[in-house]
Amino acid sequence: MIVVLKHGVAENKKQQLISWLEKQNLRVNVSEGDYQTVLGLIGNTSHVDTDLVASLAIVDSVKRITEPFKCVNRKFHPEDTVVEARGAKVGSGNFALIAGPCSVESEEQIVEVAKAVKAAGATMLRGGAFKPRTSPYDFQGLKAEGLELLRVAREETGLPIVTEVMGVRDLPQFEDVDVIQIGARNMQNFDLLKEVGRMRRPVLLKRGLANTIKELLMSAEYIMSEGCTEVILCERGIRTFDDYTRNTLDLAVIPLLHELSHLPVIVDPSHATGLARLVPPMALAAAASGADGLIIEVHNDPMSALCDGAQSLRPEEFASLAEKIRAVRKAVAE
Ligand code: PEP
Ligand code: MN
C-alpha cells in the first residue's frame, strides 16, 4: 500500500502518521520527491483502514499495490533510484560502464585490464573470483586469492569492484566488495538473496537463464525486503531455441523494467551473445534503449583466457566501443 502526502505537509504531522503506521506492525519507506512524498508500507496491510487514512488532512491519496513486488515497484518509489559505489553512480541519468575479465587469473592480468578499461572510461571493474561453471572440471576461479587481486586492482586504479558471490558461506569475504553480483544461476537462491540483502551493500542482480521479468523483480524484492536499498537489475540474455548465440538478448526489458521499477537497469551483451563481434552492436542498442549501464567482458589476451575468451573484447576494442557508447547516449539525449 502507498500513501501519497499532500504537497508541503509539516514534518511533525508526517512523523505522527509514520509512527501510527509503524505501531500497526508496518515498515514505512519514505520516498521524498520534488513534488510529492510517498509512504510505502511494507508488511501485512490487510488490516489497514484505507478510508480512514485517506480521510486524514495531510493525505492526498491511498492506493493498494496490486503487484506482488512492493519495494522494487515504481509506485512505491516514483523517483529513479541511484546506486552508488565508491563515488560511481548508476541510475537516473548516471551511466555505469562496468568492464573487466570474466575471471581474475593473475595480478598482472587484472591490473593490466583494470588500467586499460579505466583509461577507456570504465566506471567500475568486473572480475569473477568465484566462478559458476557448467563443468566441475573447468577453472573454478581463484576464490579468496581472486578477491585479494581485485582489491589490488582497485587500489591501483580507484575503480570500485563488482564480483559474484556463489554461496552464503562465502559472504563474509565480500564485506568490502563494492557491488556484490548475484549471477544468473543464483537468481532464485532465496537464502542467498536474503543474506545479501541483510548486508545492505549495492547488489547487481542478473536475470536467470529462463526467468520471467516478474521473477526477476520478485528476486530483487527478496533482497530489498531485508533492508537493502541499492539493487541494479541486469539483463544478460535468456535461453531460447536458437543456438547461434549463447543466449537471446531481451532488450525490451529495459523500458519495461523502467516502467515497473525505480531500480537501475543494465545490460550484459557479453553473456547475452557469447561472441565478441556481436558485443559492440548489442551494447550500442542497449545504450540507445535507455539502459543505465553495461557490463562487458574485456581480456588482455582473449585467446588464452581461462573462461569466456570467445566473448571477450580486447582493451582497444573496448576503448573504441566506449567512445561509440558515449556518442549514442549523446545522440539519444538530444
Ligand atoms: C559473469 O558475469 O561472470 C557470469 C557468470 O554471468 P551470468 O551469471 O550472467 O552467467
Ligand atoms: Mn563470463
GROMACS .gro file of N, CA, C and O in nm, residues 143-231:
model
  356
  143LYS      N    1   3.907  -1.773  -0.625
  143LYS     CA    2   3.838  -1.760  -0.495
  143LYS      C    3   3.900  -1.649  -0.408
  143LYS      O    4   3.914  -1.537  -0.456
  144ALA      N    5   3.937  -1.679  -0.283
  144ALA     CA    6   3.987  -1.573  -0.193
  144ALA      C    7   4.104  -1.496  -0.254
  144ALA      O    8   4.112  -1.373  -0.243
  145GLU      N    9   4.192  -1.568  -0.323
  145GLU     CA   10   4.307  -1.502  -0.386
  145GLU      C   11   4.259  -1.406  -0.495
  145GLU      O   12   4.313  -1.296  -0.512
  146GLY      N   13   4.156  -1.446  -0.567
  146GLY     CA   14   4.098  -1.361  -0.671
  146GLY      C   15   4.042  -1.232  -0.612
  146GLY      O   16   4.060  -1.123  -0.668
  147LEU      N   17   3.975  -1.244  -0.497
  147LEU     CA   18   3.921  -1.124  -0.431
  147LEU      C   19   4.036  -1.031  -0.390
  147LEU      O   20   4.027  -0.909  -0.404
  148GLU      N   21   4.144  -1.092  -0.342
  148GLU     CA   22   4.259  -1.012  -0.300
  148GLU      C   23   4.318  -0.938  -0.420
  148GLU      O   24   4.355  -0.820  -0.410
  149LEU      N   25   4.325  -1.005  -0.534
  149LEU     CA   26   4.380  -0.941  -0.654
  149LEU      C   27   4.288  -0.829  -0.704
  149LEU      O   28   4.335  -0.727  -0.755
  150LEU      N   29   4.158  -0.846  -0.685
  150LEU     CA   30   4.065  -0.737  -0.721
  150LEU      C   31   4.090  -0.615  -0.632
  150LEU      O   32   4.085  -0.501  -0.678
  151ARG      N   33   4.119  -0.642  -0.505
  151ARG     CA   34   4.150  -0.530  -0.413
  151ARG      C   35   4.276  -0.456  -0.460
  151ARG      O   36   4.283  -0.335  -0.453
  152VAL      N   37   4.373  -0.534  -0.506
  152VAL     CA   38   4.497  -0.473  -0.557
  152VAL      C   39   4.465  -0.385  -0.677
  152VAL      O   40   4.508  -0.269  -0.687
  153ALA      N   41   4.383  -0.437  -0.769
  153ALA     CA   42   4.347  -0.361  -0.890
  153ALA      C   43   4.268  -0.235  -0.852
  153ALA      O   44   4.283  -0.130  -0.914
  154ARG      N   45   4.185  -0.246  -0.750
  154ARG     CA   46   4.107  -0.130  -0.702
  154ARG      C   47   4.203  -0.024  -0.646
  154ARG      O   48   4.187   0.095  -0.673
  155GLU      N   49   4.299  -0.072  -0.571
  155GLU     CA   50   4.400   0.018  -0.512
  155GLU      C   51   4.477   0.092  -0.623
  155GLU      O   52   4.500   0.212  -0.616
  156GLU      N   53   4.511   0.018  -0.727
  156GLU     CA   54   4.591   0.075  -0.837
  156GLU      C   55   4.514   0.176  -0.922
  156GLU      O   56   4.571   0.267  -0.978
  157THR      N   57   4.381   0.152  -0.936
  157THR     CA   58   4.304   0.234  -1.031
  157THR      C   59   4.197   0.321  -0.967
  157THR      O   60   4.146   0.413  -1.030
  158GLY      N   61   4.157   0.287  -0.844
  158GLY     CA   62   4.047   0.359  -0.780
  158GLY      C   63   3.910   0.311  -0.828
  158GLY      O   64   3.807   0.361  -0.783
  159LEU      N   65   3.908   0.212  -0.919
  159LEU     CA   66   3.778   0.164  -0.968
  159LEU      C   67   3.709   0.077  -0.862
  159LEU      O   68   3.773  -0.013  -0.804
  160PRO      N   69   3.579   0.099  -0.839
  160PRO     CA   70   3.505   0.008  -0.750
  160PRO      C   71   3.498  -0.131  -0.814
  160PRO      O   72   3.499  -0.143  -0.937
  161ILE      N   73   3.491  -0.234  -0.730
  161ILE     CA   74   3.491  -0.371  -0.785
  161ILE      C   75   3.353  -0.437  -0.775
  161ILE      O   76   3.280  -0.420  -0.679
  162VAL      N   77   3.323  -0.512  -0.882
  162VAL     CA   78   3.196  -0.586  -0.893
  162VAL      C   79   3.234  -0.732  -0.909
  162VAL      O   80   3.306  -0.767  -1.003
  163THR      N   81   3.188  -0.816  -0.817
  163THR     CA   82   3.227  -0.957  -0.829
  163THR      C   83   3.119  -1.047  -0.770
  163THR      O   84   3.044  -1.007  -0.680
  164GLU      N   85   3.111  -1.167  -0.824
  164GLU     CA   86   3.000  -1.258  -0.791
  164GLU      C   87   3.023  -1.340  -0.665
  164GLU      O   88   3.131  -1.394  -0.644
  165VAL      N   89   2.915  -1.351  -0.585
  165VAL     CA   90   2.917  -1.442  -0.471
  165VAL      C   91   2.831  -1.562  -0.510
  165VAL      O   92   2.724  -1.546  -0.567
  166MET      N   93   2.881  -1.683  -0.481
  166MET     CA   94   2.804  -1.802  -0.521
  166MET      C   95   2.726  -1.864  -0.407
  166MET      O   96   2.627  -1.934  -0.430
  167GLY      N   97   2.771  -1.841  -0.284
  167GLY     CA   98   2.700  -1.906  -0.174
  167GLY      C   99   2.707  -1.825  -0.046
  167GLY      O  100   2.797  -1.742  -0.028
  168VAL      N  101   2.612  -1.852   0.043
  168VAL     CA  102   2.604  -1.782   0.171
  168VAL      C  103   2.735  -1.797   0.250
  168VAL      O  104   2.782  -1.703   0.314
  169ARG      N  105   2.793  -1.917   0.240
  169ARG     CA  106   2.916  -1.947   0.314
  169ARG      C  107   3.030  -1.849   0.284
  169ARG      O  108   3.111  -1.816   0.371
  170ASP      N  109   3.034  -1.800   0.160
  170ASP     CA  110   3.145  -1.711   0.120
  170ASP      C  111   3.120  -1.564   0.153
  170ASP      O  112   3.210  -1.482   0.138
  171LEU      N  113   2.997  -1.531   0.193
  171LEU     CA  114   2.962  -1.388   0.209
  171LEU      C  115   3.054  -1.307   0.301
  171LEU      O  116   3.082  -1.190   0.272
  172PRO      N  117   3.103  -1.364   0.413
  172PRO     CA  118   3.191  -1.284   0.499
  172PRO      C  119   3.313  -1.228   0.424
  172PRO      O  120   3.364  -1.123   0.459
  173GLN      N  121   3.354  -1.296   0.317
  173GLN     CA  122   3.469  -1.247   0.240
  173GLN      C  123   3.433  -1.128   0.150
  173GLN      O  124   3.519  -1.069   0.087
  174PHE      N  125   3.303  -1.097   0.142
  174PHE     CA  126   3.257  -0.993   0.049
  174PHE      C  127   3.226  -0.860   0.118
  174PHE      O  128   3.169  -0.771   0.056
  175GLU      N  129   3.263  -0.850   0.247
  175GLU     CA  130   3.229  -0.729   0.324
  175GLU      C  131   3.277  -0.601   0.257
  175GLU      O  132   3.211  -0.499   0.265
  176ASP      N  133   3.394  -0.605   0.194
  176ASP     CA  134   3.447  -0.481   0.135
  176ASP      C  135   3.434  -0.478  -0.017
  176ASP      O  136   3.495  -0.396  -0.083
  177VAL      N  137   3.353  -0.569  -0.071
  177VAL     CA  138   3.328  -0.567  -0.216
  177VAL      C  139   3.229  -0.453  -0.244
  177VAL      O  140   3.130  -0.438  -0.172
  178ASP      N  141   3.257  -0.372  -0.344
  178ASP     CA  142   3.175  -0.252  -0.367
  178ASP      C  143   3.035  -0.287  -0.421
  178ASP      O  144   2.936  -0.228  -0.378
  179VAL      N  145   3.030  -0.379  -0.516
  179VAL     CA  146   2.900  -0.424  -0.569
  179VAL      C  147   2.902  -0.576  -0.573
  179VAL      O  148   2.987  -0.637  -0.638
  180ILE      N  149   2.809  -0.638  -0.499
  180ILE     CA  150   2.806  -0.784  -0.492
  180ILE      C  151   2.714  -0.835  -0.604
  180ILE      O  152   2.598  -0.797  -0.614
  181GLN      N  153   2.771  -0.920  -0.690
  181GLN     CA  154   2.694  -0.973  -0.803
  181GLN      C  155   2.628  -1.105  -0.766
  181GLN      O  156   2.691  -1.192  -0.707
  182ILE      N  157   2.499  -1.114  -0.799
  182ILE     CA  158   2.429  -1.243  -0.789
  182ILE      C  159   2.413  -1.289  -0.934
  182ILE      O  160   2.350  -1.220  -1.015
  183GLY      N  161   2.471  -1.402  -0.966
  183GLY     CA  162   2.472  -1.449  -1.105
  183GLY      C  163   2.339  -1.509  -1.147
  183GLY      O  164   2.250  -1.535  -1.064
  184ALA      N  165   2.328  -1.530  -1.279
  184ALA     CA  166   2.204  -1.582  -1.337
  184ALA      C  167   2.161  -1.713  -1.270
  184ALA      O  168   2.043  -1.733  -1.241
  185ARG      N  169   2.257  -1.799  -1.244
  185ARG     CA  170   2.221  -1.930  -1.188
  185ARG      C  171   2.172  -1.922  -1.045
  185ARG      O  172   2.108  -2.014  -0.995
  186ASN      N  173   2.202  -1.813  -0.978
  186ASN     CA  174   2.161  -1.797  -0.838
  186ASN      C  175   2.046  -1.699  -0.820
  186ASN      O  176   2.013  -1.664  -0.708
  187MET      N  177   1.984  -1.657  -0.932
  187MET     CA  178   1.880  -1.554  -0.920
  187MET      C  179   1.768  -1.596  -0.826
  187MET      O  180   1.704  -1.513  -0.763
  188GLN      N  181   1.743  -1.726  -0.818
  188GLN     CA  182   1.636  -1.770  -0.727
  188GLN      C  183   1.689  -1.852  -0.610
  188GLN      O  184   1.619  -1.936  -0.555
  189ASN      N  185   1.813  -1.824  -0.571
  189ASN     CA  186   1.867  -1.885  -0.448
  189ASN      C  187   1.820  -1.793  -0.334
  189ASN      O  188   1.887  -1.697  -0.298
  190PHE      N  189   1.701  -1.821  -0.284
  190PHE     CA  190   1.635  -1.725  -0.195
  190PHE      C  191   1.711  -1.702  -0.064
  190PHE      O  192   1.713  -1.591  -0.012
  191ASP      N  193   1.776  -1.806  -0.013
  191ASP     CA  194   1.855  -1.788   0.110
  191ASP      C  195   1.969  -1.690   0.086
  191ASP      O  196   1.996  -1.603   0.168
  192LEU      N  197   2.033  -1.705  -0.030
  192LEU     CA  198   2.145  -1.615  -0.064
  192LEU      C  199   2.092  -1.472  -0.083
  192LEU      O  200   2.152  -1.377  -0.033
  193LEU      N  201   1.980  -1.457  -0.151
  193LEU     CA  202   1.923  -1.324  -0.173
  193LEU      C  203   1.895  -1.255  -0.039
  193LEU      O  204   1.926  -1.137  -0.020
  194LYS      N  205   1.839  -1.331   0.056
  194LYS     CA  206   1.806  -1.271   0.185
  194LYS      C  207   1.932  -1.230   0.261
  194LYS      O  208   1.938  -1.121   0.317
  195GLU      N  209   2.031  -1.317   0.260
  195GLU     CA  210   2.157  -1.286   0.333
  195GLU      C  211   2.226  -1.165   0.271
  195GLU      O  212   2.278  -1.079   0.342
  196VAL      N  213   2.229  -1.160   0.138
  196VAL     CA  214   2.293  -1.046   0.070
  196VAL      C  215   2.216  -0.919   0.103
  196VAL      O  216   2.275  -0.814   0.128
  197GLY      N  217   2.084  -0.928   0.106
  197GLY     CA  218   2.001  -0.811   0.139
  197GLY      C  219   2.032  -0.756   0.276
  197GLY      O  220   2.032  -0.634   0.297
  198ARG      N  221   2.064  -0.846   0.370
  198ARG     CA  222   2.096  -0.803   0.507
  198ARG      C  223   2.227  -0.727   0.514
  198ARG      O  224   2.252  -0.653   0.610
  199MET      N  225   2.314  -0.747   0.415
  199MET     CA  226   2.444  -0.677   0.418
  199MET      C  227   2.428  -0.530   0.384
  199MET      O  228   2.517  -0.449   0.410
  200ARG      N  229   2.317  -0.496   0.321
  200ARG     CA  230   2.287  -0.356   0.286
  200ARG      C  231   2.399  -0.290   0.205
  200ARG      O  232   2.437  -0.176   0.231
  201ARG      N  233   2.451  -0.365   0.111
  201ARG     CA  234   2.551  -0.312   0.020
  201ARG      C  235   2.491  -0.315  -0.121
  201ARG      O  236   2.396  -0.388  -0.146
  202PRO      N  237   2.547  -0.237  -0.215
  202PRO     CA  238   2.495  -0.243  -0.351
  202PRO      C  239   2.503  -0.385  -0.410
  202PRO      O  240   2.601  -0.456  -0.388
  203VAL      N  241   2.397  -0.423  -0.480
  203VAL     CA  242   2.388  -0.558  -0.537
  203VAL      C  243   2.358  -0.548  -0.686
  203VAL      O  244   2.276  -0.466  -0.728
  204LEU      N  245   2.426  -0.630  -0.765
  204LEU     CA  246   2.395  -0.640  -0.908
  204LEU      C  247   2.327  -0.776  -0.926
  204LEU      O  248   2.388  -0.880  -0.903
  205LEU      N  249   2.200  -0.773  -0.962
  205LEU     CA  250   2.122  -0.896  -0.973
  205LEU      C  251   2.098  -0.930  -1.119
  205LEU      O  252   2.033  -0.855  -1.192
  206LYS      N  253   2.149  -1.045  -1.161
  206LYS     CA  254   2.132  -1.086  -1.301
  206LYS      C  255   2.004  -1.167  -1.319
  206LYS      O  256   1.966  -1.244  -1.230
  207ARG      N  257   1.944  -1.150  -1.435
  207ARG     CA  258   1.825  -1.228  -1.467
  207ARG      C  259   1.865  -1.373  -1.492
  207ARG      O  260   1.967  -1.399  -1.558
  208GLY      N  261   1.788  -1.467  -1.443
  208GLY     CA  262   1.817  -1.608  -1.462
  208GLY      C  263   1.802  -1.650  -1.608
  208GLY      O  264   1.737  -1.580  -1.687
  209LEU      N  265   1.860  -1.765  -1.640
  209LEU     CA  266   1.861  -1.814  -1.777
  209LEU      C  267   1.721  -1.832  -1.836
  209LEU      O  268   1.702  -1.819  -1.956
  210ALA      N  269   1.628  -1.866  -1.751
  210ALA     CA  270   1.492  -1.892  -1.802
  210ALA      C  271   1.390  -1.830  -1.707
  210ALA      O  272   1.292  -1.894  -1.670
  211ASN      N  273   1.417  -1.708  -1.668
  211ASN     CA  274   1.326  -1.644  -1.573
  211ASN      C  275   1.250  -1.527  -1.634
  211ASN      O  276   1.302  -1.454  -1.716
  212THR      N  277   1.129  -1.511  -1.587
  212THR     CA  278   1.043  -1.403  -1.636
  212THR      C  279   1.084  -1.271  -1.569
  212THR      O  280   1.156  -1.270  -1.467
  213ILE      N  281   1.031  -1.165  -1.624
  213ILE     CA  282   1.057  -1.032  -1.568
  213ILE      C  283   0.999  -1.024  -1.427
  213ILE      O  284   1.061  -0.970  -1.335
  214LYS      N  285   0.883  -1.084  -1.408
  214LYS     CA  286   0.821  -1.080  -1.275
  214LYS      C  287   0.909  -1.155  -1.173
  214LYS      O  288   0.927  -1.110  -1.060
  215GLU      N  289   0.964  -1.269  -1.218
  215GLU     CA  290   1.050  -1.345  -1.127
  215GLU      C  291   1.176  -1.266  -1.091
  215GLU      O  292   1.223  -1.269  -0.977
  216LEU      N  293   1.230  -1.193  -1.190
  216LEU     CA  294   1.348  -1.109  -1.162
  216LEU      C  295   1.312  -1.003  -1.056
  216LEU      O  296   1.386  -0.981  -0.960
  217LEU      N  297   1.197  -0.941  -1.075
  217LEU     CA  298   1.155  -0.837  -0.979
  217LEU      C  299   1.127  -0.897  -0.840
  217LEU      O  300   1.158  -0.835  -0.738
  218MET      N  301   1.073  -1.018  -0.838
  218MET     CA  302   1.048  -1.081  -0.707
  218MET      C  303   1.180  -1.116  -0.637
  218MET      O  304   1.190  -1.110  -0.514
  219SER      N  305   1.282  -1.150  -0.716
  219SER     CA  306   1.413  -1.178  -0.655
  219SER      C  307   1.473  -1.049  -0.599
  219SER      O  308   1.532  -1.050  -0.490
  220ALA      N  309   1.457  -0.938  -0.672
  220ALA     CA  310   1.504  -0.809  -0.620
  220ALA      C  311   1.425  -0.774  -0.493
  220ALA      O  312   1.479  -0.718  -0.398
  221GLU      N  313   1.297  -0.814  -0.491
  221GLU     CA  314   1.212  -0.788  -0.373
  221GLU      C  315   1.268  -0.862  -0.250
  221GLU      O  316   1.268  -0.808  -0.139
  222TYR      N  317   1.315  -0.986  -0.271
  222TYR     CA  318   1.376  -1.062  -0.160
  222TYR      C  319   1.492  -0.982  -0.100
  222TYR      O  320   1.507  -0.974   0.022
  223ILE      N  321   1.576  -0.924  -0.187
  223ILE     CA  322   1.693  -0.851  -0.140
  223ILE      C  323   1.648  -0.724  -0.065
  223ILE      O  324   1.694  -0.695   0.045
  224MET      N  325   1.555  -0.651  -0.126
  224MET     CA  326   1.514  -0.522  -0.068
  224MET      C  327   1.429  -0.539   0.057
  224MET      O  328   1.432  -0.454   0.146
  225SER      N  329   1.356  -0.650   0.065
  225SER     CA  330   1.272  -0.669   0.183
  225SER      C  331   1.357  -0.691   0.308
  225SER      O  332   1.308  -0.681   0.420
  226GLU      N  333   1.487  -0.718   0.290
  226GLU     CA  334   1.578  -0.734   0.405
  226GLU      C  335   1.646  -0.603   0.441
  226GLU      O  336   1.734  -0.600   0.526
  227GLY      N  337   1.611  -0.496   0.372
  227GLY     CA  338   1.665  -0.366   0.410
  227GLY      C  339   1.762  -0.304   0.311
  227GLY      O  340   1.801  -0.189   0.326
  228CYS      N  341   1.803  -0.380   0.209
  228CYS     CA  342   1.895  -0.324   0.110
  228CYS      C  343   1.816  -0.229   0.019
  228CYS      O  344   1.704  -0.259  -0.021
  229THR      N  345   1.873  -0.113  -0.011
  229THR     CA  346   1.801  -0.017  -0.096
  229THR      C  347   1.867  -0.002  -0.232
  229THR      O  348   1.818   0.071  -0.316
  230GLU      N  349   1.981  -0.068  -0.253
  230GLU     CA  350   2.057  -0.045  -0.377
  230GLU      C  351   2.073  -0.172  -0.458
  230GLU      O  352   2.168  -0.248  -0.437
  231VAL      N  353   1.981  -0.194  -0.549
  231VAL     CA  354   1.988  -0.312  -0.636
  231VAL      C  355   1.992  -0.265  -0.781
  231VAL      O  356   1.915  -0.177  -0.821
   0.00000   0.00000   0.00000
